[in-house]
Short mmCIF file of C-alpha atoms in Angstrom, two decimals:
data_model
loop_
_atom_site.label_atom_id
_atom_site.label_comp_id
_atom_site.label_asym_id
_atom_site.label_seq_id
_atom_site.Cartn_x
_atom_site.Cartn_y
_atom_site.Cartn_z
CA MET A 1 -12.44 21.04 4.16
CA ARG A 2 -13.78 17.63 5.31
CA GLN A 3 -10.66 15.92 6.50
CA ILE A 4 -7.23 16.68 7.74
CA TRP A 5 -4.64 14.45 6.06
CA ALA A 6 -1.18 13.75 7.61
CA VAL A 7 1.24 13.13 4.75
CA LEU A 8 4.73 11.78 5.30
CA LEU A 9 7.17 11.60 2.51
CA LEU A 10 10.24 9.36 2.56
CA ALA A 11 13.34 10.19 0.41
CA ALA A 12 13.42 12.73 -2.28
CA THR A 13 10.43 13.09 -4.36
CA VAL A 14 11.91 12.09 -7.64
CA ALA A 15 14.63 9.94 -6.10
CA GLY A 16 15.58 6.65 -7.75
CA CYS A 17 15.75 4.74 -4.55
CA ALA A 18 14.93 1.04 -4.64
CA ILE A 19 13.67 -1.44 -2.25
CA ASP A 20 13.75 -5.12 -2.60
CA ASP A 21 10.55 -6.58 -3.95
CA SER A 22 9.73 -8.84 -0.96
CA GLY A 23 12.39 -8.53 1.54
CA PRO A 24 14.23 -8.83 3.72
CA VAL A 25 11.21 -7.31 5.41
CA ARG A 26 11.17 -7.84 9.23
CA SER A 27 10.04 -5.85 12.25
CA VAL A 28 12.38 -3.70 14.41
CA TRP A 29 10.77 -5.23 17.43
CA ARG A 30 11.57 -8.81 18.94
CA PRO A 31 8.84 -9.95 21.38
CA GLN A 32 9.46 -12.75 23.69
CA PRO A 33 8.82 -15.41 22.59
CA ALA A 34 10.05 -14.14 19.16
CA LYS A 35 7.50 -14.99 16.53
CA SER A 36 6.24 -13.67 13.35
CA THR A 37 3.32 -11.30 13.31
CA TYR A 38 0.23 -11.60 11.11
CA SER A 39 -1.37 -8.43 9.64
CA SER A 40 -4.44 -7.91 7.39
CA VAL A 41 -3.75 -5.27 4.81
CA VAL A 42 -6.55 -3.73 2.59
CA TYR A 43 -5.20 -3.23 -0.86
CA VAL A 44 -6.26 -1.25 -4.01
CA THR A 45 -4.10 -1.93 -7.08
CA ASP A 46 -4.02 -1.30 -10.83
CA ARG A 47 -1.92 -4.34 -11.41
CA GLU A 48 -2.97 -7.41 -13.55
CA ALA A 49 -4.17 -10.36 -11.39
CA ASP A 50 -1.87 -13.32 -11.87
CA ALA A 51 -1.71 -16.27 -9.47
CA SER A 52 1.83 -17.11 -10.54
CA PHE A 53 3.24 -13.84 -8.88
CA PRO A 54 3.67 -13.61 -5.05
CA GLY A 55 0.40 -12.11 -3.54
CA GLY A 56 -1.54 -12.84 -6.78
CA PHE A 57 -0.66 -9.74 -8.92
CA ALA A 58 1.87 -9.23 -11.72
CA THR A 59 3.96 -6.06 -12.74
CA ARG A 60 1.71 -5.43 -15.67
CA TRP A 61 -0.86 -2.47 -15.69
CA ALA A 62 -4.40 -3.70 -15.90
CA GLY A 63 -6.17 -0.40 -16.59
CA LYS A 64 -8.84 -1.34 -13.99
CA PRO A 65 -8.71 -1.58 -10.23
CA SER A 66 -8.55 -4.70 -8.01
CA CYS A 67 -9.45 -4.65 -4.29
CA GLY A 68 -9.20 -6.96 -1.37
CA THR A 69 -7.22 -7.95 1.72
CA ALA A 70 -3.84 -9.61 1.89
CA GLU A 71 -2.50 -11.52 4.76
CA ALA A 72 1.13 -10.42 5.65
CA ILE A 73 3.50 -12.35 7.76
CA VAL A 74 6.26 -10.16 9.25
CA PRO A 75 9.07 -11.79 11.22
CA PRO A 76 10.65 -10.28 14.32
CA ALA A 77 13.88 -8.55 14.37
CA MET A 78 16.77 -10.93 14.09
CA ALA A 79 19.06 -11.95 16.94
CA PRO A 80 22.77 -12.18 16.46
CA GLY A 81 23.65 -15.48 14.60
CA GLU A 82 20.14 -16.29 13.83
CA VAL A 83 19.06 -17.80 10.35
CA PRO A 84 17.33 -15.02 8.54
CA GLN A 85 13.51 -15.19 8.28
CA TYR A 86 11.76 -13.40 5.43
CA GLY A 87 8.31 -11.88 5.31
CA TYR A 88 5.70 -13.13 2.81
CA VAL A 89 2.05 -12.62 1.76
CA ALA A 90 0.30 -15.88 2.84
CA LYS A 91 -2.91 -15.26 0.83
CA SER A 92 -4.87 -12.55 -0.84
CA HIS A 93 -8.70 -12.33 -0.56
CA PRO A 94 -10.19 -10.34 -3.57
CA VAL A 95 -13.44 -8.50 -3.45
CA ALA A 96 -15.39 -6.51 -6.08
CA CYS A 97 -14.13 -2.99 -6.02
CA SER A 98 -17.68 -1.78 -6.90
CA SER A 99 -21.15 -2.82 -7.82
CA ALA A 100 -23.99 -1.19 -9.54
CA GLY A 101 -24.90 2.18 -8.18
CA LYS A 102 -21.94 2.32 -5.78
CA ALA A 103 -18.72 4.22 -5.78
CA LYS A 104 -15.79 2.95 -7.83
CA LEU A 105 -13.83 1.71 -4.79
CA ALA A 106 -16.74 0.89 -2.45
CA GLY A 107 -15.67 -2.59 -1.88
CA ALA A 108 -12.30 -1.50 -0.54
CA ILE A 109 -13.84 1.28 1.69
CA ALA A 110 -16.29 -1.27 3.10
CA LEU A 111 -13.31 -3.49 4.15
CA ILE A 112 -11.62 -0.51 5.73
CA GLU A 113 -14.82 0.40 7.61
CA ALA A 114 -15.13 -3.05 8.84
CA GLU A 115 -11.48 -3.06 10.11
CA ALA A 116 -11.92 0.33 11.70
CA THR A 117 -14.97 -0.90 13.61
CA ALA A 118 -13.20 -4.12 14.80
CA LYS A 119 -10.19 -2.21 15.92
CA HIS A 120 -12.14 0.66 17.42
CA CYS A 121 -10.11 3.12 15.49
CA ARG A 122 -11.14 5.57 12.83
CA SER A 123 -7.51 6.07 11.46
CA VAL A 124 -6.00 4.44 8.44
CA PHE A 125 -2.25 4.09 7.54
CA LEU A 126 -1.93 4.04 3.77
CA PHE A 127 1.38 3.04 2.11
CA VAL A 128 2.25 4.05 -1.54
CA HIS A 129 5.28 2.17 -2.63
CA GLY A 130 8.11 3.28 -4.87
CA PHE A 131 10.07 1.99 -7.81
CA HIS A 132 11.23 -1.57 -8.19
CA THR A 133 8.45 -3.10 -5.87
CA GLY A 134 6.07 -5.94 -6.48
CA PHE A 135 2.61 -6.21 -5.10
CA ASP A 136 3.86 -8.49 -2.16
CA GLY A 137 6.73 -6.09 -1.32
CA ALA A 138 4.12 -3.20 -1.09
CA VAL A 139 1.91 -5.27 1.21
CA LEU A 140 4.76 -6.44 3.44
CA ARG A 141 6.13 -2.96 3.77
CA ALA A 142 2.78 -1.55 4.72
CA ALA A 143 2.41 -4.15 7.42
CA GLN A 144 5.85 -3.88 8.66
CA VAL A 145 5.84 0.01 9.06
CA ALA A 146 2.43 -0.04 10.73
CA GLN A 147 3.43 -2.70 13.14
CA ASP A 148 6.71 -0.95 14.03
CA ALA A 149 4.94 2.26 14.56
CA GLN A 150 2.39 0.40 16.61
CA THR A 151 -0.54 2.19 14.96
CA GLY A 152 -3.11 -0.35 16.15
CA CYS A 153 -5.39 0.91 13.48
CA VAL A 154 -6.36 -0.10 9.73
CA VAL A 155 -3.49 -0.77 7.34
CA ALA A 156 -3.77 -0.18 3.59
CA ALA A 157 -1.57 -0.33 0.62
CA PHE A 158 -1.94 1.26 -2.81
CA SER A 159 0.01 -0.78 -5.34
CA TRP A 160 0.66 0.62 -8.74
CA SER A 161 2.20 -1.47 -11.55
CA ALA A 162 5.96 -0.96 -10.82
CA GLU A 163 8.24 -3.62 -12.27
CA ILE A 164 10.71 -5.68 -10.33
CA ASN A 165 13.73 -4.58 -12.29
CA VAL A 166 16.25 -1.83 -11.29
CA ASP A 167 16.73 -1.04 -14.94
CA ARG A 168 13.23 0.01 -15.55
CA TYR A 169 12.95 3.31 -13.72
CA VAL A 170 11.65 5.20 -16.74
CA SER A 171 9.00 2.61 -17.20
CA ASP A 172 7.99 2.75 -13.52
CA LEU A 173 7.92 6.62 -13.81
CA GLU A 174 5.36 6.32 -16.66
CA HIS A 175 3.31 3.60 -14.77
CA SER A 176 3.14 5.88 -11.66
CA ASP A 177 1.46 8.44 -13.79
CA TYR A 178 -1.07 5.84 -15.05
CA ALA A 179 -2.02 5.31 -11.28
CA GLU A 180 -2.77 8.83 -10.39
CA PRO A 181 -6.54 8.84 -11.17
CA LEU A 182 -6.93 5.64 -9.20
CA LEU A 183 -5.04 7.00 -6.22
CA ALA A 184 -7.06 10.29 -6.45
CA GLU A 185 -10.30 8.27 -6.33
CA PHE A 186 -9.16 6.19 -3.34
CA LEU A 187 -8.31 9.39 -1.45
CA ARG A 188 -11.51 10.97 -2.25
CA GLU A 189 -13.66 8.06 -1.07
CA LEU A 190 -11.56 7.80 2.02
CA ALA A 191 -12.13 11.40 2.74
CA GLU A 192 -15.93 11.09 2.32
CA SER A 193 -15.91 8.16 4.77
CA ARG A 194 -14.66 10.68 7.36
CA LEU A 195 -11.74 8.40 8.33
CA ARG A 196 -8.42 10.07 9.31
CA VAL A 197 -5.76 8.99 6.80
CA THR A 198 -2.01 9.09 7.14
CA VAL A 199 -0.25 8.55 3.79
CA LEU A 200 3.45 7.32 3.63
CA GLY A 201 4.94 7.58 0.13
CA HIS A 202 8.34 6.11 -0.72
CA SER A 203 10.36 7.20 -3.82
CA LEU A 204 8.28 7.34 -6.82
CA GLY A 205 5.38 6.80 -4.36
CA SER A 206 5.99 10.08 -2.82
CA ARG A 207 6.03 11.77 -6.27
CA LEU A 208 2.80 10.13 -7.11
CA THR A 209 1.22 11.15 -3.79
CA LEU A 210 2.22 14.70 -4.08
CA MET A 211 0.88 14.91 -7.67
CA THR A 212 -2.35 13.40 -6.49
CA LEU A 213 -2.81 15.68 -3.52
CA SER A 214 -1.92 18.72 -5.62
CA ASP A 215 -5.24 18.11 -7.56
CA ARG A 216 -7.54 19.67 -5.03
CA LYS A 217 -10.73 19.10 -7.13
CA SER A 218 -10.30 15.29 -7.24
CA THR A 219 -9.21 14.88 -3.54
CA ARG A 220 -11.35 17.70 -2.02
CA LEU A 221 -8.61 18.71 0.29
#
């Protein structure tokens, strides 16, 4: 076994819990002076690219991966009586997931390796979101949880093609199944890079994570 994986699962595996697409996402911490925090989040997604959606990706399934980094802005905890601030994805920076002769997600792994070197930390926090969550919501929640836990290491998000509609649970369930091969590939390549990975799955994301990890051949666990 090449790698020890720490897997944290939030909520019941098949629970229909929903989180808002993009907010209100804010930190539990309030530094002085109170200000928003910038985080760079490496992403892998099977969503279709669409500049009209926050973060640059739609709810539609693309059938192929997209990779890159996204700039997440996370506000501090609110003070009593303060006007609410909301987190947002300032910009996404796509990269080619792969090139000739390289692994399917080599581009994303290279970004993670570079971040790990810059942060002097060989650990990765990977967030797999649940039902009713857009691309920007996934990136923001990954950044917020990593910041609140003060990991100080690489932050990544795996965003599958959930819709932003509380009435579309069955559709989201189907789309999470579509995402399993891509998540398996991502975990396999991370394992081969010898990075220590902590996976946090929420709602349908926990179901997707468990299904993927149960396939020992694809993840080599």
